Tab-separated table of C-alpha atoms in Angstrom:
chain	number	residue	atom	x	y	z
A	28	MET	CA	67.266	77.642	104.821
A	29	ALA	CA	66.576	81.108	105.305
A	30	LEU	CA	68.600	81.798	108.526
A	31	ARG	CA	72.011	82.912	107.930
A	32	LEU	CA	73.564	81.097	110.611
A	33	HIS	CA	77.331	82.529	110.164
A	34	GLU	CA	75.455	85.980	111.207
A	35	ARG	CA	74.509	84.544	114.715
A	36	THR	CA	76.352	85.258	117.689
A	37	ALA	CA	76.959	81.916	119.969
A	38	THR	CA	73.901	82.373	122.281
A	39	GLN	CA	71.891	83.003	119.650
A	40	LEU	CA	72.640	80.202	117.995
A	41	ALA	CA	72.955	77.682	121.696
A	42	GLY	CA	69.054	79.021	121.918
A	43	LEU	CA	68.305	78.031	118.161
A	44	VAL	CA	69.616	74.305	118.745
A	45	ARG	CA	68.768	74.073	122.200
A	46	ALA	CA	65.090	75.109	120.499
A	47	GLY	CA	65.184	72.389	117.482
A	48	GLU	CA	65.167	75.075	115.327
A	49	VAL	CA	68.132	73.918	113.855
A	50	SER	CA	70.400	71.171	114.633
A	51	SER	CA	74.359	71.358	115.469
A	52	ARG	CA	74.940	69.518	112.022
A	53	GLU	CA	73.452	72.623	110.285
A	54	VAL	CA	75.303	75.318	112.807
A	55	THR	CA	79.228	73.355	111.672
A	56	GLU	CA	78.281	72.726	107.873
A	57	ALA	CA	77.401	76.633	107.525
A	58	HIS	CA	80.333	77.844	109.563
A	59	LEU	CA	82.001	75.548	107.386
A	60	ALA	CA	80.890	76.515	104.325
A	61	ARG	CA	82.099	79.897	105.444
A	62	ILE	CA	85.491	79.188	106.126
A	63	THR	CA	85.462	77.473	102.494
A	64	GLU	CA	83.750	80.938	101.176
A	65	VAL	CA	86.113	83.504	102.821
A	66	ASN	CA	89.187	81.924	104.328
A	67	GLY	CA	91.133	82.250	101.283
A	68	ARG	CA	91.096	85.848	101.110
A	69	VAL	CA	92.359	86.445	104.796
A	70	ASN	CA	94.156	83.212	105.840
A	71	ALA	CA	92.885	83.355	109.722
A	72	VAL	CA	91.852	79.801	109.588
A	73	THR	CA	95.108	77.707	109.127
A	74	VAL	CA	93.038	73.923	109.715
A	75	ALA	CA	89.773	73.456	109.334
A	76	LEU	CA	88.795	70.144	110.959
A	77	SER	CA	86.072	69.644	108.996
A	78	ASP	CA	85.586	65.759	109.770
A	79	SER	CA	85.820	65.869	113.557
A	80	ALA	CA	83.866	68.219	113.210
A	81	LEU	CA	80.745	66.970	111.726
A	82	ALA	CA	81.527	63.989	113.868
A	83	ALA	CA	81.032	65.931	116.770
A	84	ALA	CA	77.982	67.970	115.535
A	85	ALA	CA	76.470	64.026	115.245
A	86	VAL	CA	77.186	63.256	118.580
A	87	ALA	CA	75.607	66.582	119.648
A	88	ASP	CA	72.496	66.271	118.061
A	89	ARG	CA	72.298	62.151	119.018
A	90	LEU	CA	72.534	64.061	122.238
A	91	GLN	CA	69.801	66.331	122.150
A	92	ARG	CA	67.737	63.819	120.780
A	93	SER	CA	68.000	61.475	123.761
A	94	GLY	CA	66.577	64.235	125.858
A	95	ALA	CA	70.220	65.177	127.833
A	96	SER	CA	70.823	67.912	129.488
A	97	LEU	CA	72.659	70.127	126.759
A	98	GLY	CA	75.649	72.532	128.194
A	99	PRO	CA	75.471	76.140	127.529
A	100	LEU	CA	77.464	75.987	124.022
A	101	HIS	CA	76.009	73.120	122.634
A	102	GLY	CA	76.354	72.835	118.943
A	103	VAL	CA	77.965	76.409	118.622
A	104	PRO	CA	81.496	76.372	116.932
A	105	PHE	CA	84.768	77.741	118.087
A	106	THR	CA	88.628	78.212	116.705
A	107	VAL	CA	91.247	78.112	118.899
A	108	LYS	CA	94.780	79.814	118.541
A	109	GLU	CA	98.213	77.610	117.612
A	110	SER	CA	99.396	77.716	120.578
A	111	ILE	CA	96.708	76.418	122.363
A	112	ASP	CA	96.891	72.197	122.985
A	113	CYS	CA	94.097	70.612	120.581
A	114	LEU	CA	93.924	67.100	120.691
A	115	GLY	CA	94.103	66.130	116.953
A	116	SER	CA	96.169	68.942	115.238
A	117	ALA	CA	99.704	70.640	116.218
A	118	THR	CA	100.443	73.317	118.700
A	119	THR	CA	102.924	74.715	116.513
A	120	TYR	CA	103.681	78.755	117.895
A	121	GLY	CA	103.732	79.696	114.050
A	122	VAL	CA	107.170	77.699	114.300
A	123	ARG	CA	107.602	75.378	111.045
A	124	GLY	CA	110.258	73.123	113.640
A	125	ARG	CA	106.989	72.507	115.321
A	126	ALA	CA	104.297	72.008	112.917
A	127	GLU	CA	103.610	68.465	113.735
A	128	ALA	CA	104.049	69.199	117.318
A	129	ARG	CA	100.722	67.318	118.258
A	130	PRO	CA	99.692	67.289	122.147
A	131	PHE	CA	98.212	64.069	124.195
A	132	LEU	CA	95.668	66.466	126.057
A	133	ASP	CA	93.523	69.724	125.258
A	134	ALA	CA	94.203	72.400	127.146
A	135	PRO	CA	91.597	72.763	129.857
A	136	VAL	CA	90.505	75.946	127.482
A	137	VAL	CA	89.657	73.392	124.692
A	138	ALA	CA	87.830	70.849	127.235
A	139	ARG	CA	85.698	72.940	128.807
A	140	MET	CA	84.796	74.511	125.731
A	141	LYS	CA	83.738	70.733	124.413
A	142	ALA	CA	82.255	70.087	127.818
A	143	ALA	CA	80.194	72.969	127.231
A	144	GLY	CA	78.494	71.373	124.062
A	145	ALA	CA	80.811	73.666	121.803
A	146	ILE	CA	82.469	72.240	118.509
A	147	LEU	CA	85.757	73.009	117.406
A	148	ILE	CA	85.599	73.760	113.833
A	149	GLY	CA	89.445	74.993	113.445
A	150	ARG	CA	93.036	76.190	114.124
A	151	SER	CA	93.383	80.063	114.221
A	152	ASN	CA	96.726	81.511	112.943
A	153	MET	CA	98.649	83.858	115.138
A	154	SER	CA	102.436	85.771	115.201
A	155	GLU	CA	105.803	83.977	115.497
A	156	LEU	CA	105.573	82.427	118.710
A	157	GLY	CA	102.871	85.137	119.519
A	158	LEU	CA	105.569	87.597	119.829
A	159	ARG	CA	104.073	89.912	117.583
A	160	LEU	CA	101.187	92.470	117.616
A	161	SER	CA	100.292	91.923	113.848
A	162	THR	CA	99.751	87.867	112.658
A	163	ASP	CA	102.635	86.708	110.267
A	164	ASN	CA	104.726	83.841	110.843
A	165	PRO	CA	106.993	81.425	108.560
A	166	LEU	CA	104.541	78.194	108.815
A	167	ARG	CA	101.580	80.211	108.080
A	168	GLY	CA	101.919	83.240	106.384
A	169	LEU	CA	99.868	86.417	106.820
A	170	THR	CA	96.662	87.203	108.236
A	171	ARG	CA	94.844	90.026	106.364
A	172	ASN	CA	92.725	92.097	107.999
A	173	PRO	CA	89.078	91.742	106.374
A	174	LEU	CA	88.420	95.759	106.894
A	175	ASN	CA	91.549	97.125	105.041
A	176	SER	CA	94.062	94.359	103.113
A	177	SER	CA	97.095	96.435	103.409
A	178	ALA	CA	96.642	96.963	107.146
A	179	THR	CA	97.605	94.664	109.902
A	180	ALA	CA	95.090	92.426	111.827
A	181	GLY	CA	96.608	92.670	114.526
A	182	GLY	CA	98.664	89.684	117.009
A	183	SER	CA	99.023	87.769	118.162
A	184	SER	CA	95.802	86.246	118.265
A	185	GLY	CA	94.736	87.790	115.053
A	186	GLY	CA	93.494	84.409	113.073
A	187	ASP	CA	90.815	84.110	115.884
A	188	ALA	CA	89.874	88.263	115.173
A	189	VAL	CA	89.349	87.674	111.809
A	190	ALA	CA	87.567	84.214	111.967
A	191	VAL	CA	84.949	86.177	114.511
A	192	ALA	CA	85.047	88.935	112.030
A	193	THR	CA	83.954	87.237	108.906
A	194	GLY	CA	81.708	85.199	110.507
A	195	MET	CA	83.863	82.254	110.403
A	196	THR	CA	83.096	81.240	113.779
A	197	PRO	CA	81.250	83.381	116.559
A	198	LEU	CA	84.116	82.377	119.106
A	199	GLY	CA	87.605	82.542	118.928
A	200	ILE	CA	89.674	81.230	122.394
A	201	GLY	CA	93.455	83.384	122.384
A	202	SER	CA	95.692	84.990	124.323
A	203	ASP	CA	96.698	88.162	125.553
A	204	LEU	CA	100.681	88.970	127.395
A	205	GLY	CA	100.774	92.433	125.893
A	206	GLY	CA	97.458	92.908	123.973
A	207	SER	CA	97.061	89.994	122.223
A	208	LEU	CA	93.114	89.692	122.484
A	209	ARG	CA	92.797	93.193	122.371
A	210	VAL	CA	95.072	94.808	119.365
A	211	PRO	CA	93.451	92.215	117.146
A	212	ALA	CA	89.797	93.168	118.496
A	213	HIS	CA	90.354	96.330	117.811
A	214	CYS	CA	91.625	95.935	114.644
A	215	CYS	CA	88.757	94.008	113.161
A	216	GLY	CA	86.078	95.631	114.745
A	217	VAL	CA	84.986	92.702	117.512
A	218	LEU	CA	85.052	92.134	121.161
A	219	ALA	CA	87.251	90.697	123.345
A	220	LEU	CA	87.875	89.715	127.138
A	221	LYS	CA	91.457	89.473	128.964
A	222	PRO	CA	90.601	88.249	132.299
A	223	THR	CA	91.918	88.731	135.677
A	224	THR	CA	95.712	86.530	135.742
A	225	GLY	CA	94.533	83.033	136.937
A	226	ARG	CA	90.735	83.393	136.338
A	227	ILE	CA	91.037	81.175	133.140
A	228	PRO	CA	93.161	78.286	133.585
A	229	HIS	CA	96.437	77.423	130.642
A	230	ALA	CA	98.124	74.211	130.891
A	231	SER	CA	100.068	72.521	127.917
A	232	SER	CA	101.084	68.901	127.567
A	233	LEU	CA	104.172	70.374	125.396
A	234	ALA	CA	107.044	72.071	126.383
A	235	PRO	CA	106.912	74.869	127.246
A	236	GLU	CA	105.351	73.942	130.189
A	237	ASP	CA	105.783	76.500	132.614
A	238	PHE	CA	106.644	80.568	131.611
A	239	GLY	CA	109.088	82.934	133.456
A	240	MET	CA	108.019	84.621	135.975
A	241	ALA	CA	106.957	87.625	133.835
A	242	GLY	CA	104.736	85.141	131.817
A	243	GLN	CA	103.440	83.646	135.196
A	244	ALA	CA	101.827	87.366	136.121
A	245	MET	CA	100.887	88.931	132.982
A	246	PHE	CA	99.861	85.802	130.715
A	247	ALA	CA	96.054	85.164	130.469
A	248	LEU	CA	93.850	83.393	127.913
A	249	GLY	CA	90.033	84.933	126.824
A	250	PRO	CA	87.585	84.926	124.122
A	251	LEU	CA	86.983	86.837	121.290
A	252	ALA	CA	83.106	86.945	119.868
A	253	ARG	CA	80.749	89.826	118.299
A	254	SER	CA	78.511	90.406	121.700
A	255	VAL	CA	79.220	91.028	125.020
A	256	ALA	CA	76.422	87.996	125.965
A	257	ASP	CA	78.958	85.755	124.448
A	258	LEU	CA	82.002	87.016	126.148
A	259	ARG	CA	80.334	86.546	129.590
A	260	VAL	CA	78.682	83.151	128.449
A	261	CYS	CA	82.530	82.159	127.472
A	262	LEU	CA	83.899	83.740	131.181
A	263	SER	CA	81.243	81.333	132.604
A	264	VAL	CA	82.287	78.170	131.031
A	265	LEU	CA	86.178	79.001	131.214
A	266	ALA	CA	86.821	80.066	134.411
A	267	GLY	CA	87.828	78.179	137.404
A	268	ARG	CA	91.034	76.139	138.907
A	269	ASP	CA	92.780	73.663	137.324
A	270	ILE	CA	95.455	71.752	138.714
A	271	ARG	CA	97.379	71.707	136.072
A	272	ASP	CA	97.626	75.513	136.066
A	273	PRO	CA	99.147	76.250	139.684
A	274	ARG	CA	98.200	80.212	139.206
A	275	SER	CA	94.450	79.358	138.515
A	276	VAL	CA	92.102	80.248	141.137
A	277	ASP	CA	88.219	79.831	141.956
A	278	VAL	CA	86.804	83.057	142.615
A	279	PRO	CA	83.166	84.121	142.025
A	280	LEU	CA	82.140	85.422	138.836
A	281	ALA	CA	80.438	88.713	140.481
A	282	GLY	CA	81.662	90.656	143.381
A	283	THR	CA	79.741	91.181	146.766
A	284	ALA	CA	80.948	94.292	147.957
A	285	PRO	CA	78.596	97.312	146.878
A	286	LEU	CA	80.373	99.782	144.414
A	287	GLU	CA	79.079	103.064	143.543
A	288	ARG	CA	78.770	103.494	139.670
A	289	ARG	CA	80.924	105.812	139.494
A	290	VAL	CA	83.104	105.783	135.892
A	291	ALA	CA	86.568	107.276	134.729
A	292	LEU	CA	86.813	108.617	131.512
A	293	VAL	CA	90.230	108.280	130.254
A	294	THR	CA	90.995	111.039	127.986
A	295	THR	CA	94.518	112.047	128.137
A	296	LEU	CA	97.526	110.091	128.250
A	297	GLY	CA	100.931	110.939	128.983
A	298	GLY	CA	103.176	110.235	126.450
A	299	ALA	CA	100.845	109.164	123.721
A	300	ARG	CA	98.308	111.410	121.722
A	301	ILE	CA	94.147	110.095	121.571
A	302	PRO	CA	93.349	110.239	118.311
A	303	THR	CA	90.424	112.918	118.039
A	304	ASP	CA	87.495	110.035	116.811
A	305	VAL	CA	88.927	107.821	119.781
A	306	LEU	CA	88.267	110.529	122.172
A	307	ALA	CA	84.820	111.238	120.548
A	308	ALA	CA	84.432	107.353	121.306
A	309	ILE	CA	85.241	107.565	124.755
A	310	GLU	CA	82.745	110.788	125.577
A	311	LYS	CA	80.109	108.748	123.669
A	312	ALA	CA	80.440	105.712	126.258
A	313	GLY	CA	80.471	108.133	129.126
A	314	ASP	CA	77.559	109.975	127.516
A	315	ILE	CA	75.568	106.113	127.441
A	316	LEU	CA	76.688	104.983	130.984
A	317	ARG	CA	75.629	108.536	132.078
A	318	ASP	CA	72.283	107.964	130.680
A	319	ASP	CA	71.878	104.861	132.375
A	320	GLY	CA	72.645	105.671	136.289
A	321	TRP	CA	76.450	106.067	136.101
A	322	THR	CA	78.041	108.743	137.747
A	323	VAL	CA	80.936	109.556	134.808
A	324	GLU	CA	84.150	111.744	135.241
A	325	ARG	CA	87.442	112.309	133.824
A	326	ALA	CA	90.216	111.054	136.156
A	327	GLU	CA	93.214	108.756	134.841
A	328	PRO	CA	94.922	105.974	136.422
A	329	PRO	CA	98.166	106.362	138.577
A	330	GLU	CA	101.353	106.607	136.620
A	331	LEU	CA	100.511	105.317	133.000
A	332	GLU	CA	103.982	105.736	131.658
A	333	ARG	CA	105.749	103.678	134.716
A	334	VAL	CA	103.327	100.934	134.167
A	335	GLU	CA	104.069	100.611	130.883
A	336	GLU	CA	107.927	100.870	131.124
A	337	LEU	CA	107.204	97.938	134.081
A	338	TRP	CA	105.243	95.752	131.379
A	339	LEU	CA	108.226	96.275	129.007
A	340	ARG	CA	111.035	95.682	131.570
A	341	LEU	CA	109.356	92.160	132.792
A	342	ALA	CA	108.676	90.693	129.225
A	343	ALA	CA	112.150	91.445	128.220
A	344	THR	CA	112.974	89.524	131.313
A	345	ASP	CA	111.501	86.922	130.309
A	346	LEU	CA	112.388	87.210	126.373
A	347	SER	CA	116.234	88.001	127.207
A	348	ALA	CA	116.639	84.566	128.419
A	349	ILE	CA	114.353	83.034	126.044
A	350	MET	CA	115.453	84.133	122.653
A	351	PRO	CA	119.142	82.868	122.522
A	352	LEU	CA	117.464	79.312	123.300
A	353	VAL	CA	114.934	79.942	120.218
A	354	ARG	CA	116.881	81.400	117.838
A	355	PRO	CA	118.024	78.841	115.504
A	356	VAL	CA	114.110	78.493	115.227
A	357	VAL	CA	112.910	82.111	114.500
A	358	SER	CA	113.089	84.518	111.760
A	359	ASP	CA	115.902	87.228	111.684
A	360	GLY	CA	113.345	89.787	111.786
A	361	LEU	CA	111.690	88.460	115.119
A	362	PHE	CA	114.841	87.869	117.002
A	363	GLU	CA	115.785	91.305	115.534
A	364	HIS	CA	113.034	93.236	116.935
A	365	VAL	CA	112.605	91.648	120.620
A	366	MET	CA	116.034	92.048	120.896
A	367	ARG	CA	115.457	95.825	120.372
A	368	LEU	CA	112.445	95.358	123.015
A	369	CYS	CA	114.992	94.071	125.983
A	370	ARG	CA	117.851	96.437	124.902
A	371	ALA	CA	115.314	99.485	125.412
A	372	ALA	CA	114.115	97.665	128.479
A	373	ASN	CA	117.370	98.758	130.159
A	374	LEU	CA	117.702	96.135	132.374
A	375	ASP	CA	120.754	96.711	133.930
A	376	GLU	CA	119.385	99.268	135.889
A	377	VAL	CA	117.248	97.633	137.910
A	378	SER	CA	116.853	93.945	139.528
A	379	ASN	CA	114.283	91.197	139.170
A	380	ASN	CA	113.449	91.417	142.931
A	381	ARG	CA	112.680	95.085	142.311
A	382	LEU	CA	110.628	94.766	139.005
A	383	HIS	CA	107.919	92.939	140.751
A	384	GLU	CA	108.479	95.443	143.899
A	385	GLU	CA	107.212	98.102	141.750
A	386	ARG	CA	104.599	95.912	140.079
A	387	SER	CA	103.173	95.359	143.841
A	388	ARG	CA	103.411	99.051	144.159
A	389	LEU	CA	101.777	100.005	141.458
A	390	MET	CA	98.538	97.330	141.464
A	391	ARG	CA	98.082	98.610	145.646
A	392	GLY	CA	97.752	102.233	143.594
A	393	TRP	CA	95.417	100.590	140.952
A	394	SER	CA	93.276	98.918	143.620
A	395	ARG	CA	92.944	102.102	145.521
A	396	PHE	CA	91.698	104.175	142.158
A	397	PHE	CA	89.349	101.283	141.560
A	398	ALA	CA	87.898	101.724	144.949
A	399	GLU	CA	86.614	104.889	143.756
A	400	HIS	CA	85.594	104.180	140.246
A	401	ALA	CA	84.008	100.828	139.603
A	402	VAL	CA	85.243	100.869	135.804
A	403	VAL	CA	87.686	102.944	133.708
A	404	VAL	CA	86.990	103.672	129.875
A	405	GLY	CA	89.742	104.695	127.515
A	406	PRO	CA	91.248	104.193	124.245
A	407	ASN	CA	92.290	100.739	122.837
A	408	LEU	CA	95.161	101.514	120.589
A	409	THR	CA	95.924	104.826	119.578
A	410	VAL	CA	97.137	104.619	116.590
A	411	PRO	CA	95.235	103.368	112.989
A	412	PRO	CA	96.348	99.440	112.526
A	413	TRP	CA	99.732	99.745	110.656
A	414	LYS	CA	100.576	98.572	107.248
A	415	HIS	CA	102.204	95.237	107.552
A	416	ASP	CA	105.606	94.871	108.857
A	417	ALA	CA	105.455	98.460	110.440
A	418	ASP	CA	105.461	97.041	113.542
A	419	ILE	CA	109.351	95.339	112.993
A	420	ASP	CA	110.676	98.356	111.422
A	421	PRO	CA	114.160	98.720	112.587
A	422	GLN	CA	113.852	102.662	113.098
A	423	LEU	CA	110.456	103.047	113.988
A	424	GLY	CA	108.647	100.115	114.767
A	425	LEU	CA	109.278	100.141	118.259
A	426	ASP	CA	108.360	103.628	119.289
A	427	LEU	CA	104.965	102.556	117.517
A	428	LEU	CA	104.275	99.560	119.541
A	429	ARG	CA	105.170	101.814	122.672
A	430	ARG	CA	102.407	104.605	122.014
A	431	ALA	CA	100.036	102.305	120.347
A	432	THR	CA	99.766	100.114	123.366
A	433	ARG	CA	99.992	102.865	126.297
A	434	PHE	CA	96.517	102.061	127.843
A	435	VAL	CA	96.836	98.661	126.370
A	436	VAL	CA	99.788	97.114	128.619
A	437	PRO	CA	98.672	97.762	132.244
A	438	ALA	CA	96.352	94.903	131.997
A	439	ASN	CA	99.105	92.199	131.501
A	440	ALA	CA	101.466	94.394	133.793
A	441	LEU	CA	98.860	94.370	137.004
A	442	GLY	CA	97.135	91.584	136.035
A	443	LEU	CA	93.665	93.379	135.664
A	444	PRO	CA	90.552	92.749	133.573
A	445	VAL	CA	89.355	94.128	130.585
A	446	VAL	CA	86.663	94.308	127.818
A	447	ALA	CA	88.060	95.468	124.193
A	448	LEU	CA	84.553	96.567	122.376
A	449	PRO	CA	84.438	98.189	119.111
A	450	MET	CA	82.197	101.170	118.356
A	451	LYS	CA	80.140	102.306	115.728
A	452	PRO	CA	82.713	103.601	112.615
A	453	ARG	CA	83.282	107.442	112.302
A	454	GLY	CA	84.339	108.445	109.227
A	455	GLY	CA	84.184	104.831	107.687
A	456	SER	CA	86.941	103.534	110.248
A	457	LEU	CA	86.313	101.538	113.479
A	458	VAL	CA	87.454	102.953	116.740
A	459	GLY	CA	87.097	100.748	119.703
A	460	ILE	CA	87.456	101.654	123.566
A	461	GLN	CA	88.749	99.448	126.706
A	462	ILE	CA	86.899	98.987	129.827
A	463	TYR	CA	88.672	97.928	132.411
A	464	ALA	CA	87.768	97.180	136.437
A	465	ASP	CA	89.314	95.955	139.442
A	466	LEU	CA	91.361	92.388	139.763
A	467	TRP	CA	88.296	90.007	139.229
A	468	ARG	CA	85.770	92.456	138.307
A	469	GLU	CA	85.427	91.233	134.978
A	470	ASP	CA	81.246	91.280	136.162
A	471	LEU	CA	81.625	95.187	135.877
A	472	CYS	CA	83.882	95.462	132.539
A	473	LEU	CA	80.959	93.291	131.453
A	474	GLU	CA	78.160	95.274	132.951
A	475	ALA	CA	79.509	98.576	131.460
A	476	ALA	CA	79.677	97.286	128.038
A	477	SER	CA	76.785	95.374	127.639
A	478	THR	CA	75.258	99.029	128.459
A	479	ILE	CA	77.128	100.680	125.579
A	480	GLU	CA	76.450	98.040	123.492
A	481	ARG	CA	72.667	97.914	124.145
A	482	ALA	CA	72.397	101.766	122.920
A	483	LEU	CA	75.098	100.961	120.066
A	484	GLY	CA	74.145	97.582	118.803
A	485	SER	CA	77.173	94.719	118.345
A	486	PRO	CA	78.955	94.125	115.196
A	487	SER	CA	78.016	91.908	112.460
A	488	PRO	CA	79.952	89.507	109.899
A	489	ILE	CA	81.142	91.262	107.095
A	490	ASP	CA	82.831	89.830	104.161
A	491	PRO	CA	86.427	90.578	103.617
A	492	VAL	CA	87.628	93.636	101.309
A	493	GLU	CA	89.009	92.041	98.099
């Protein structure tokens, strides 16, 4: 077939299937073949679900021939991070002791993707327990960046980012507690949407079924893709209340209150230097939005350093309780890294109650800022993808991460929606930006991202470097 199906976006594939130009089986076979072709070089897909995927494709084709109504992702493949329940495969969290931990229910996001016609073709790699911004673990091993095999692919949802970047799947479903969707998207040159906390439900049929208070406040599931349209359709499929997740809510996908189309460009960050090429990308995004009729100005949301400190302390509150319990099953390197993070948080200086009061105060301040700026455009990582294991270096790792993620962690600390968007390469290296909006205004993030994408184009699948 002349069409290279693995190069198509999810929405393109859905259109081709709906029009009868290709079958669901052809699309599934093309992506399974791509996994066979390139996964050995990057180790992104941990389990290729070939038999069940082909069986699902056969059902999808029969359904289409019957004239039944088709879902928006009918015949489109997707992968799922190994921390999210999928019937028929283990929810491992990258831990050897969970290698056979098989759930008895699909997670809500997996069930909704399937109900929309999508076909699960594989499980994707992640960092150990999801607690690193690099994708490596004792069970599945290291996932390599397809652009630079000596650099991190990001984490913890790095398997999905690499699979999307290399055309093994058009869509990946991952999670984000401190940049785990957006950091690998940045490192691999793809898109990600971290939605408002509670927009997309999360539930597991295996322990742990519930997070601590910090996880409940900051954790979110979301898609990785190669186009804004794909993020938008995934959001429409995945959003909404599920009784298994008491945090989840039904909120309209588009806001009704009129907002002036005003953009704040973040070009300075206290405590972190924004590289020249990233600054150029932020300015370029501002130029594109200005040409589209947006009002653009330089402005920094309030108290960024306090927000980063809040994220650290909230995360450390949960982790300091969890790590002694999981010590027997995690690697020494991860345990020591997380304990360094907990010590850096100085939890004895502030009560848990005071932390949540502070979070409310900062959320209120950012909402006031968003009342004057519909979206905020700023950097993703402020350092290039680091060498493998630099993030857990005993002397330098924690400082590296805190500098790198200064504008990443506000989305989690404050529950905000944000799109990670790659910009065109400059000097041979990829740069990326983030587009924030106020709570429940994913529509504004996606609108601005779509405008920039129309001007610059969207990423195409790449072959991994040797």
